[in-house]
Amino acid sequence: MVFVRIRVGWRLTIKLKMSSLKVSSTSSRLTPSVTFSLLSVSKKVTLIRFRNAIISPPKLKLQALGKTRATLQSAKMADGIVKEVLPPALDSTSEPPPLFDGTTRLYISYTCPYAQRVWITRNCKGLQDKIKLVPLDLQNRPDWYKEKVYPANKVPSLEHKNEVKGESLDLIKYVDNHFEGPSLFPDDPAKKEFAEELLSYTDTFNKAAMSSFKGDGNEAGAAFDYIETALSKFEDGPFFLGQFSLVDIAYAPFIERYQPFLLDVKKYDITEGRPKLAAWIEEMDKNEAYKQTRREPKELVEIYKKRFLAQL
């Protein structure tokens, strides 16, 4: 096994395997072809080492073969999902992007469940190269966002074809209908009708769940029972419509937050006595497009404690 270390501006250690990326030197004496995979990040990485030679980065050229890309922006995963290096959130000191230049941009906050809906949809359709993420710091948001992008001053919003649209449920349908990638809405009339019913219920569900934060948690029981019943309607898969759809995307960011918060603060387990819900959470946790948008449960619990417990 050969190890490569390259200085790339910020630290990176690379392991070579012999197969997908070509590394070539400008020296006529050494032109090895090797494949590497990323292992870890480290600073002061300056050299590429072979058995009988050390080659400095300026003499190297990395060239991707097939669908593999040797870039720091994104790399294709084995299952076709793009693994991104997420950009930092923009705040009041940040300059705006070059607005309405033909680039499609999705304005989000990394901690907003409504924005997460659209982010998941983008990922599920494989649109990481088509829709650019523009994360904002909502605690210190830039003035230009309200003045030049979206007067409502909320996330998510989507800049597409010189227009900016908002509202998460509208946007997940818009992205599904107007961009390439697998369809996330059913053709079956019965499933389509049930999908609309479930999407309409999301606000009621969220209000019921959040109202329970002031009590012992059990007040949310009826709302989670509704979810359990809904997950029992179709038997051709573990998701709301049997197969994965926009409905799962609409609920996932919120259940991702309610489950650890209610368990930590109220000692209320939303999956107890609800095997369908437990199975749904387990299946969602396997979804790479969704997993890339998730935050650590402890972080979400702390955010909700600051937001809701301070009001009690």
PDB file of N, CA and C in Angstrom, residues 30-127:
ATOM      1  N   LEU A  30       9.661   9.535 -13.805  1.00  0.00           N
ATOM      2  CA  LEU A  30       8.684   8.958 -12.881  1.00  0.00           C
ATOM      3  C   LEU A  30       7.282   9.342 -13.303  1.00  0.00           C
ATOM      4  N   THR A  31       6.537   8.401 -13.814  1.00  0.00           N
ATOM      5  CA  THR A  31       5.154   8.670 -14.215  1.00  0.00           C
ATOM      6  C   THR A  31       4.257   7.536 -13.746  1.00  0.00           C
ATOM      7  N   PRO A  32       4.114   7.361 -12.450  1.00  0.00           N
ATOM      8  CA  PRO A  32       3.276   6.279 -11.920  1.00  0.00           C
ATOM      9  C   PRO A  32       1.798   6.583 -12.092  1.00  0.00           C
ATOM     10  N   SER A  33       0.989   5.543 -12.235  1.00  0.00           N
ATOM     11  CA  SER A  33      -0.462   5.671 -12.249  1.00  0.00           C
ATOM     12  C   SER A  33      -1.002   4.929 -11.046  1.00  0.00           C
ATOM     13  N   VAL A  34      -1.765   5.643 -10.215  1.00  0.00           N
ATOM     14  CA  VAL A  34      -2.261   5.036  -8.987  1.00  0.00           C
ATOM     15  C   VAL A  34      -3.653   5.534  -8.695  1.00  0.00           C
ATOM     16  N   THR A  35      -4.363   4.840  -7.798  1.00  0.00           N
ATOM     17  CA  THR A  35      -5.675   5.274  -7.351  1.00  0.00           C
ATOM     18  C   THR A  35      -5.650   5.582  -5.879  1.00  0.00           C
ATOM     19  N   PHE A  36      -6.391   6.615  -5.456  1.00  0.00           N
ATOM     20  CA  PHE A  36      -6.396   6.908  -4.032  1.00  0.00           C
ATOM     21  C   PHE A  36      -7.794   7.137  -3.521  1.00  0.00           C
ATOM     22  N   SER A  37      -7.924   7.012  -2.192  1.00  0.00           N
ATOM     23  CA  SER A  37      -9.176   7.348  -1.511  1.00  0.00           C
ATOM     24  C   SER A  37      -8.836   8.236  -0.330  1.00  0.00           C
ATOM     25  N   LEU A  38      -9.768   9.170   0.006  1.00  0.00           N
ATOM     26  CA  LEU A  38      -9.490  10.104   1.092  1.00  0.00           C
ATOM     27  C   LEU A  38      -9.605   9.399   2.432  1.00  0.00           C
ATOM     28  N   LEU A  39      -8.618   9.660   3.303  1.00  0.00           N
ATOM     29  CA  LEU A  39      -8.644   9.020   4.607  1.00  0.00           C
ATOM     30  C   LEU A  39      -8.939   9.982   5.734  1.00  0.00           C
ATOM     31  N   SER A  40      -8.175  11.037   5.842  1.00  0.00           N
ATOM     32  CA  SER A  40      -8.334  11.932   6.974  1.00  0.00           C
ATOM     33  C   SER A  40      -7.812  13.305   6.618  1.00  0.00           C
ATOM     34  N   VAL A  41      -8.123  14.266   7.496  1.00  0.00           N
ATOM     35  CA  VAL A  41      -7.687  15.635   7.271  1.00  0.00           C
ATOM     36  C   VAL A  41      -6.563  15.992   8.241  1.00  0.00           C
ATOM     37  N   SER A  42      -5.479  16.577   7.744  1.00  0.00           N
ATOM     38  CA  SER A  42      -4.377  17.006   8.607  1.00  0.00           C
ATOM     39  C   SER A  42      -3.661  18.218   7.998  1.00  0.00           C
ATOM     40  N   LYS A  43      -2.928  19.068   8.754  1.00  0.00           N
ATOM     41  CA  LYS A  43      -2.301  20.322   8.230  1.00  0.00           C
ATOM     42  C   LYS A  43      -0.896  20.022   7.716  1.00  0.00           C
ATOM     43  N   LYS A  44      -0.010  20.714   7.282  1.00  0.00           N
ATOM     44  CA  LYS A  44       1.382  20.480   6.969  1.00  0.00           C
ATOM     45  C   LYS A  44       1.600  19.249   6.118  1.00  0.00           C
ATOM     46  N   VAL A  45       0.697  18.916   5.209  1.00  0.00           N
ATOM     47  CA  VAL A  45       0.883  17.752   4.368  1.00  0.00           C
ATOM     48  C   VAL A  45       1.483  18.234   3.070  1.00  0.00           C
ATOM     49  N   THR A  46       2.713  17.837   2.788  1.00  0.00           N
ATOM     50  CA  THR A  46       3.425  18.507   1.712  1.00  0.00           C
ATOM     51  C   THR A  46       3.974  17.597   0.628  1.00  0.00           C
ATOM     52  N   LEU A  47       4.085  16.298   0.860  1.00  0.00           N
ATOM     53  CA  LEU A  47       4.801  15.461  -0.095  1.00  0.00           C
ATOM     54  C   LEU A  47       4.012  14.242  -0.514  1.00  0.00           C
ATOM     55  N   ILE A  48       4.321  13.747  -1.710  1.00  0.00           N
ATOM     56  CA  ILE A  48       3.809  12.456  -2.151  1.00  0.00           C
ATOM     57  C   ILE A  48       4.976  11.482  -2.129  1.00  0.00           C
ATOM     58  N   ARG A  49       4.804  10.364  -1.486  1.00  0.00           N
ATOM     59  CA  ARG A  49       5.925   9.441  -1.291  1.00  0.00           C
ATOM     60  C   ARG A  49       5.660   8.116  -1.999  1.00  0.00           C
ATOM     61  N   PHE A  50       6.575   7.719  -2.859  1.00  0.00           N
ATOM     62  CA  PHE A  50       6.551   6.402  -3.472  1.00  0.00           C
ATOM     63  C   PHE A  50       7.729   5.596  -2.911  1.00  0.00           C
ATOM     64  N   ARG A  51       7.892   4.369  -3.373  1.00  0.00           N
ATOM     65  CA  ARG A  51       8.913   3.513  -2.782  1.00  0.00           C
ATOM     66  C   ARG A  51      10.311   4.122  -2.919  1.00  0.00           C
ATOM     67  N   ASN A  52      10.631   4.637  -4.076  1.00  0.00           N
ATOM     68  CA  ASN A  52      11.979   5.141  -4.300  1.00  0.00           C
ATOM     69  C   ASN A  52      12.044   6.632  -4.607  1.00  0.00           C
ATOM     70  N   ALA A  53      10.989   7.356  -4.319  1.00  0.00           N
ATOM     71  CA  ALA A  53      11.001   8.768  -4.686  1.00  0.00           C
ATOM     72  C   ALA A  53      10.024   9.552  -3.832  1.00  0.00           C
ATOM     73  N   ILE A  54      10.313  10.835  -3.684  1.00  0.00           N
ATOM     74  CA  ILE A  54       9.404  11.780  -3.054  1.00  0.00           C
ATOM     75  C   ILE A  54       9.122  12.859  -4.080  1.00  0.00           C
ATOM     76  N   ILE A  55       7.837  13.120  -4.341  1.00  0.00           N
ATOM     77  CA  ILE A  55       7.460  14.062  -5.383  1.00  0.00           C
ATOM     78  C   ILE A  55       6.699  15.213  -4.760  1.00  0.00           C
ATOM     79  N   SER A  56       7.048  16.421  -5.087  1.00  0.00           N
ATOM     80  CA  SER A  56       6.358  17.585  -4.544  1.00  0.00           C
ATOM     81  C   SER A  56       5.105  17.869  -5.354  1.00  0.00           C
ATOM     82  N   PRO A  57       4.034  18.406  -4.716  1.00  0.00           N
ATOM     83  CA  PRO A  57       2.749  18.634  -5.370  1.00  0.00           C
ATOM     84  C   PRO A  57       2.797  19.447  -6.649  1.00  0.00           C
ATOM     85  N   PRO A  58       3.634  20.493  -6.784  1.00  0.00           N
ATOM     86  CA  PRO A  58       3.623  21.255  -8.027  1.00  0.00           C
ATOM     87  C   PRO A  58       3.919  20.410  -9.252  1.00  0.00           C
ATOM     88  N   LYS A  59       4.551  19.252  -9.054  1.00  0.00           N
ATOM     89  CA  LYS A  59       4.902  18.421 -10.194  1.00  0.00           C
ATOM     90  C   LYS A  59       3.819  17.406 -10.527  1.00  0.00           C
ATOM     91  N   LEU A  60       2.698  17.467  -9.793  1.00  0.00           N
ATOM     92  CA  LEU A  60       1.678  16.442  -9.982  1.00  0.00           C
ATOM     93  C   LEU A  60       0.427  16.981 -10.630  1.00  0.00           C
ATOM     94  N   LYS A  61      -0.230  16.131 -11.365  1.00  0.00           N
ATOM     95  CA  LYS A  61      -1.521  16.481 -11.935  1.00  0.00           C
ATOM     96  C   LYS A  61      -2.469  15.316 -11.666  1.00  0.00           C
ATOM     97  N   LEU A  62      -3.613  15.627 -11.010  1.00  0.00           N
ATOM     98  CA  LEU A  62      -4.590  14.581 -10.708  1.00  0.00           C
ATOM     99  C   LEU A  62      -5.670  14.591 -11.765  1.00  0.00           C
ATOM    100  N   GLN A  63      -5.977  13.447 -12.284  1.00  0.00           N
ATOM    101  CA  GLN A  63      -6.968  13.369 -13.359  1.00  0.00           C
ATOM    102  C   GLN A  63      -7.988  12.288 -13.031  1.00  0.00           C
ATOM    103  N   ALA A  64      -9.241  12.649 -12.986  1.00  0.00           N
ATOM    104  CA  ALA A  64     -10.270  11.672 -12.643  1.00  0.00           C
ATOM    105  C   ALA A  64     -10.564  10.750 -13.805  1.00  0.00           C
ATOM    106  N   LEU A  65     -10.866   9.502 -13.489  1.00  0.00           N
ATOM    107  CA  LEU A  65     -11.273   8.538 -14.496  1.00  0.00           C
ATOM    108  C   LEU A  65     -12.732   8.194 -14.266  1.00  0.00           C
ATOM    109  N   GLY A  66     -13.499   8.075 -15.356  1.00  0.00           N
ATOM    110  CA  GLY A  66     -14.922   7.755 -15.258  1.00  0.00           C
ATOM    111  C   GLY A  66     -15.657   8.829 -14.522  1.00  0.00           C
ATOM    112  N   LYS A  67     -16.427   8.439 -13.504  1.00  0.00           N
ATOM    113  CA  LYS A  67     -17.262   9.383 -12.756  1.00  0.00           C
ATOM    114  C   LYS A  67     -16.583   9.869 -11.478  1.00  0.00           C
ATOM    115  N   THR A  68     -15.360   9.382 -11.187  1.00  0.00           N
ATOM    116  CA  THR A  68     -14.678   9.792  -9.969  1.00  0.00           C
ATOM    117  C   THR A  68     -14.093  11.175 -10.126  1.00  0.00           C
ATOM    118  N   ARG A  69     -14.226  12.045  -9.166  1.00  0.00           N
ATOM    119  CA  ARG A  69     -13.707  13.404  -9.215  1.00  0.00           C
ATOM    120  C   ARG A  69     -12.740  13.647  -8.089  1.00  0.00           C
ATOM    121  N   ALA A  70     -11.588  14.181  -8.420  1.00  0.00           N
ATOM    122  CA  ALA A  70     -10.610  14.534  -7.393  1.00  0.00           C
ATOM    123  C   ALA A  70     -10.737  16.007  -7.084  1.00  0.00           C
ATOM    124  N   THR A  71     -11.835  16.376  -6.457  1.00  0.00           N
ATOM    125  CA  THR A  71     -12.039  17.760  -6.056  1.00  0.00           C
ATOM    126  C   THR A  71     -12.379  17.803  -4.587  1.00  0.00           C
ATOM    127  N   LEU A  72     -12.204  18.951  -3.964  1.00  0.00           N
ATOM    128  CA  LEU A  72     -12.559  19.103  -2.559  1.00  0.00           C
ATOM    129  C   LEU A  72     -14.004  19.512  -2.383  1.00  0.00           C
ATOM    130  N   GLN A  73     -14.685  19.863  -3.468  1.00  0.00           N
ATOM    131  CA  GLN A  73     -16.060  20.329  -3.369  1.00  0.00           C
ATOM    132  C   GLN A  73     -17.033  19.190  -3.175  1.00  0.00           C
ATOM    133  N   SER A  74     -16.842  18.109  -3.916  1.00  0.00           N
ATOM    134  CA  SER A  74     -17.749  16.971  -3.770  1.00  0.00           C
ATOM    135  C   SER A  74     -17.099  15.730  -4.326  1.00  0.00           C
ATOM    136  N   ALA A  75     -17.560  14.576  -3.860  1.00  0.00           N
ATOM    137  CA  ALA A  75     -17.054  13.313  -4.381  1.00  0.00           C
ATOM    138  C   ALA A  75     -18.194  12.339  -4.461  1.00  0.00           C
ATOM    139  N   LYS A  76     -18.292  11.620  -5.554  1.00  0.00           N
ATOM    140  CA  LYS A  76     -19.370  10.662  -5.717  1.00  0.00           C
ATOM    141  C   LYS A  76     -19.184   9.497  -4.765  1.00  0.00           C
ATOM    142  N   MET A  77     -20.242   9.143  -4.063  1.00  0.00           N
ATOM    143  CA  MET A  77     -20.183   8.006  -3.179  1.00  0.00           C
ATOM    144  C   MET A  77     -20.532   6.754  -3.966  1.00  0.00           C
ATOM    145  N   ALA A  78     -20.319   5.599  -3.368  1.00  0.00           N
ATOM    146  CA  ALA A  78     -20.527   4.340  -4.082  1.00  0.00           C
ATOM    147  C   ALA A  78     -21.953   4.187  -4.568  1.00  0.00           C
ATOM    148  N   ASP A  79     -22.922   4.721  -3.841  1.00  0.00           N
ATOM    149  CA  ASP A  79     -24.315   4.561  -4.219  1.00  0.00           C
ATOM    150  C   ASP A  79     -24.810   5.703  -5.098  1.00  0.00           C
ATOM    151  N   GLY A  80     -23.920   6.560  -5.555  1.00  0.00           N
ATOM    152  CA  GLY A  80     -24.320   7.628  -6.469  1.00  0.00           C
ATOM    153  C   GLY A  80     -24.665   8.927  -5.787  1.00  0.00           C
ATOM    154  N   ILE A  81     -24.733   8.939  -4.447  1.00  0.00           N
ATOM    155  CA  ILE A  81     -25.039  10.161  -3.735  1.00  0.00           C
ATOM    156  C   ILE A  81     -23.780  11.030  -3.649  1.00  0.00           C
ATOM    157  N   VAL A  82     -23.935  12.314  -3.856  1.00  0.00           N
ATOM    158  CA  VAL A  82     -22.795  13.216  -3.777  1.00  0.00           C
ATOM    159  C   VAL A  82     -22.524  13.581  -2.319  1.00  0.00           C
ATOM    160  N   LYS A  83     -21.285  13.384  -1.903  1.00  0.00           N
ATOM    161  CA  LYS A  83     -20.879  13.766  -0.551  1.00  0.00           C
ATOM    162  C   LYS A  83     -20.255  15.146  -0.630  1.00  0.00           C
ATOM    163  N   GLU A  84     -20.884  16.114   0.003  1.00  0.00           N
ATOM    164  CA  GLU A  84     -20.458  17.499  -0.109  1.00  0.00           C
ATOM    165  C   GLU A  84     -19.583  17.959   1.045  1.00  0.00           C
ATOM    166  N   VAL A  85     -18.728  18.897   0.743  1.00  0.00           N
ATOM    167  CA  VAL A  85     -18.092  19.701   1.775  1.00  0.00           C
ATOM    168  C   VAL A  85     -18.961  20.950   1.904  1.00  0.00           C
ATOM    169  N   LEU A  86     -19.632  21.093   3.035  1.00  0.00           N
ATOM    170  CA  LEU A  86     -20.628  22.149   3.176  1.00  0.00           C
ATOM    171  C   LEU A  86     -19.978  23.513   3.366  1.00  0.00           C
ATOM    172  N   PRO A  87     -20.503  24.528   2.704  1.00  0.00           N
ATOM    173  CA  PRO A  87     -19.936  25.871   2.844  1.00  0.00           C
ATOM    174  C   PRO A  87     -20.302  26.486   4.190  1.00  0.00           C
ATOM    175  N   PRO A  88     -19.514  27.440   4.683  1.00  0.00           N
ATOM    176  CA  PRO A  88     -19.846  28.110   5.940  1.00  0.00           C
ATOM    177  C   PRO A  88     -21.068  29.000   5.780  1.00  0.00           C
ATOM    178  N   ALA A  89     -21.792  29.200   6.872  1.00  0.00           N
ATOM    179  CA  ALA A  89     -22.980  30.054   6.843  1.00  0.00           C
ATOM    180  C   ALA A  89     -22.574  31.519   6.675  1.00  0.00           C
ATOM    181  N   LEU A  90     -23.345  32.248   5.884  1.00  0.00           N
ATOM    182  CA  LEU A  90     -23.100  33.671   5.668  1.00  0.00           C
ATOM    183  C   LEU A  90     -23.798  34.489   6.748  1.00  0.00           C
ATOM    184  N   ASP A  91     -23.133  35.529   7.237  1.00  0.00           N
ATOM    185  CA  ASP A  91     -23.733  36.372   8.260  1.00  0.00           C
ATOM    186  C   ASP A  91     -23.747  37.825   7.808  1.00  0.00           C
ATOM    187  N   SER A  92     -23.971  38.734   8.739  1.00  0.00           N
ATOM    188  CA  SER A  92     -24.129  40.149   8.398  1.00  0.00           C
ATOM    189  C   SER A  92     -22.864  40.776   7.824  1.00  0.00           C
ATOM    190  N   THR A  93     -21.740  40.114   8.016  1.00  0.00           N
ATOM    191  CA  THR A  93     -20.486  40.654   7.477  1.00  0.00           C
ATOM    192  C   THR A  93     -20.151  40.089   6.099  1.00  0.00           C
ATOM    193  N   SER A  94     -20.960  39.151   5.634  1.00  0.00           N
ATOM    194  CA  SER A  94     -20.664  38.459   4.375  1.00  0.00           C
ATOM    195  C   SER A  94     -21.199  39.217   3.169  1.00  0.00           C
ATOM    196  N   GLU A  95     -20.452  39.156   2.095  1.00  0.00           N
ATOM    197  CA  GLU A  95     -20.903  39.731   0.834  1.00  0.00           C
ATOM    198  C   GLU A  95     -21.936  38.798   0.195  1.00  0.00           C
ATOM    199  N   PRO A  96     -22.900  39.348  -0.546  1.00  0.00           N
ATOM    200  CA  PRO A  96     -23.893  38.497  -1.200  1.00  0.00           C
ATOM    201  C   PRO A  96     -23.274  37.751  -2.378  1.00  0.00           C
ATOM    202  N   PRO A  97     -23.846  36.611  -2.756  1.00  0.00           N
ATOM    203  CA  PRO A  97     -23.397  35.949  -3.977  1.00  0.00           C
ATOM    204  C   PRO A  97     -23.801  36.788  -5.190  1.00  0.00           C
ATOM    205  N   PRO A  98     -23.281  36.501  -6.361  1.00  0.00           N
ATOM    206  CA  PRO A  98     -23.685  37.253  -7.561  1.00  0.00           C
ATOM    207  C   PRO A  98     -25.115  36.889  -7.969  1.00  0.00           C
ATOM    208  N   LEU A  99     -26.076  37.639  -7.472  1.00  0.00           N
ATOM    209  CA  LEU A  99     -27.483  37.287  -7.590  1.00  0.00           C
ATOM    210  C   LEU A  99     -27.970  37.332  -9.035  1.00  0.00           C
ATOM    211  N   PHE A 100     -28.902  36.425  -9.337  1.00  0.00           N
ATOM    212  CA  PHE A 100     -29.605  36.378 -10.623  1.00  0.00           C
ATOM    213  C   PHE A 100     -28.634  36.346 -11.800  1.00  0.00           C
ATOM    214  N   ASP A 101     -27.623  35.486 -11.647  1.00  0.00           N
ATOM    215  CA  ASP A 101     -26.644  35.317 -12.722  1.00  0.00           C
ATOM    216  C   ASP A 101     -26.840  34.000 -13.468  1.00  0.00           C
ATOM    217  N   GLY A 102     -28.001  33.370 -13.258  1.00  0.00           N
ATOM    218  CA  GLY A 102     -28.286  32.097 -13.902  1.00  0.00           C
ATOM    219  C   GLY A 102     -28.032  30.900 -13.006  1.00  0.00           C
ATOM    220  N   THR A 103     -27.380  31.130 -11.874  1.00  0.00           N
ATOM    221  CA  THR A 103     -27.131  30.041 -10.923  1.00  0.00           C
ATOM    222  C   THR A 103     -28.382  29.791 -10.083  1.00  0.00           C
ATOM    223  N   THR A 104     -28.743  28.535  -9.926  1.00  0.00           N
ATOM    224  CA  THR A 104     -29.854  28.180  -9.043  1.00  0.00           C
ATOM    225  C   THR A 104     -29.315  28.028  -7.629  1.00  0.00           C
ATOM    226  N   ARG A 105     -29.904  28.763  -6.697  1.00  0.00           N
ATOM    227  CA  ARG A 105     -29.410  28.758  -5.320  1.00  0.00           C
ATOM    228  C   ARG A 105     -30.531  28.412  -4.347  1.00  0.00           C
ATOM    229  N   LEU A 106     -30.194  27.588  -3.386  1.00  0.00           N
ATOM    230  CA  LEU A 106     -31.113  27.249  -2.304  1.00  0.00           C
ATOM    231  C   LEU A 106     -30.587  27.882  -1.028  1.00  0.00           C
ATOM    232  N   TYR A 107     -31.325  28.857  -0.502  1.00  0.00           N
ATOM    233  CA  TYR A 107     -30.948  29.548   0.733  1.00  0.00           C
ATOM    234  C   TYR A 107     -31.547  28.790   1.915  1.00  0.00           C
ATOM    235  N   ILE A 108     -30.685  28.403   2.837  1.00  0.00           N
ATOM    236  CA  ILE A 108     -31.118  27.572   3.961  1.00  0.00           C
ATOM    237  C   ILE A 108     -30.449  28.042   5.242  1.00  0.00           C
ATOM    238  N   SER A 109     -30.846  27.441   6.336  1.00  0.00           N
ATOM    239  CA  SER A 109     -30.073  27.442   7.571  1.00  0.00           C
ATOM    240  C   SER A 109     -29.822  25.980   7.902  1.00  0.00           C
ATOM    241  N   TYR A 110     -28.633  25.671   8.366  1.00  0.00           N
ATOM    242  CA  TYR A 110     -28.309  24.281   8.675  1.00  0.00           C
ATOM    243  C   TYR A 110     -29.154  23.721   9.816  1.00  0.00           C
ATOM    244  N   THR A 111     -29.764  24.582  10.610  1.00  0.00           N
ATOM    245  CA  THR A 111     -30.535  24.105  11.763  1.00  0.00           C
ATOM    246  C   THR A 111     -32.044  24.276  11.595  1.00  0.00           C
ATOM    247  N   CYS A 112     -32.497  24.735  10.445  1.00  0.00           N
ATOM    248  CA  CYS A 112     -33.929  24.971  10.228  1.00  0.00           C
ATOM    249  C   CYS A 112     -34.593  23.742   9.615  1.00  0.00           C
ATOM    250  N   PRO A 113     -35.597  23.165  10.280  1.00  0.00           N
ATOM    251  CA  PRO A 113     -36.244  21.965   9.731  1.00  0.00           C
ATOM    252  C   PRO A 113     -37.006  22.230   8.437  1.00  0.00           C
ATOM    253  N   TYR A 114     -37.545  23.438   8.275  1.00  0.00           N
ATOM    254  CA  TYR A 114     -38.271  23.756   7.045  1.00  0.00           C
ATOM    255  C   TYR A 114     -37.309  23.801   5.867  1.00  0.00           C
ATOM    256  N   ALA A 115     -36.166  24.428   6.064  1.00  0.00           N
ATOM    257  CA  ALA A 115     -35.154  24.462   5.012  1.00  0.00           C
ATOM    258  C   ALA A 115     -34.600  23.069   4.738  1.00  0.00           C
ATOM    259  N   GLN A 116     -34.511  22.268   5.785  1.00  0.00           N
ATOM    260  CA  GLN A 116     -33.977  20.912   5.630  1.00  0.00           C
ATOM    261  C   GLN A 116     -34.839  20.091   4.675  1.00  0.00           C
ATOM    262  N   ARG A 117     -36.132  20.333   4.670  1.00  0.00           N
ATOM    263  CA  ARG A 117     -37.021  19.623   3.734  1.00  0.00           C
ATOM    264  C   ARG A 117     -36.545  19.767   2.285  1.00  0.00           C
ATOM    265  N   VAL A 118     -36.243  20.994   1.902  1.00  0.00           N
ATOM    266  CA  VAL A 118     -35.863  21.260   0.515  1.00  0.00           C
ATOM    267  C   VAL A 118     -34.444  20.757   0.251  1.00  0.00           C
ATOM    268  N   TRP A 119     -33.600  20.874   1.238  1.00  0.00           N
ATOM    269  CA  TRP A 119     -32.235  20.371   1.142  1.00  0.00           C
ATOM    270  C   TRP A 119     -32.242  18.851   0.903  1.00  0.00           C
ATOM    271  N   ILE A 120     -33.073  18.128   1.645  1.00  0.00           N
ATOM    272  CA  ILE A 120     -33.186  16.676   1.453  1.00  0.00           C
ATOM    273  C   ILE A 120     -33.680  16.367   0.038  1.00  0.00           C
ATOM    274  N   THR A 121     -34.700  17.097  -0.408  1.00  0.00           N
ATOM    275  CA  THR A 121     -35.258  16.867  -1.737  1.00  0.00           C
ATOM    276  C   THR A 121     -34.186  17.059  -2.806  1.00  0.00           C
ATOM    277  N   ARG A 122     -33.428  18.132  -2.685  1.00  0.00           N
ATOM    278  CA  ARG A 122     -32.312  18.393  -3.604  1.00  0.00           C
ATOM    279  C   ARG A 122     -31.346  17.219  -3.640  1.00  0.00           C
ATOM    280  N   ASN A 123     -30.970  16.729  -2.454  1.00  0.00           N
ATOM    281  CA  ASN A 123     -30.014  15.627  -2.381  1.00  0.00           C
ATOM    282  C   ASN A 123     -30.574  14.339  -2.965  1.00  0.00           C
ATOM    283  N   CYS A 124     -31.836  14.055  -2.661  1.00  0.00           N
ATOM    284  CA  CYS A 124     -32.462  12.820  -3.141  1.00  0.00           C
ATOM    285  C   CYS A 124     -32.542  12.775  -4.660  1.00  0.00           C
ATOM    286  N   LYS A 125     -32.663  13.925  -5.285  1.00  0.00           N
ATOM    287  CA  LYS A 125     -32.738  13.981  -6.740  1.00  0.00           C
ATOM    288  C   LYS A 125     -31.356  14.131  -7.393  1.00  0.00           C
ATOM    289  N   GLY A 126     -30.322  14.155  -6.559  1.00  0.00           N
ATOM    290  CA  GLY A 126     -28.971  14.233  -7.083  1.00  0.00           C
ATOM    291  C   GLY A 126     -28.640  15.562  -7.732  1.00  0.00           C
ATOM    292  N   LEU A 127     -29.124  16.656  -7.119  1.00  0.00           N
ATOM    293  CA  LEU A 127     -28.996  17.974  -7.730  1.00  0.00           C
ATOM    294  C   LEU A 127     -27.908  18.831  -7.077  1.00  0.00           C
TER     295      LEU A 127
END
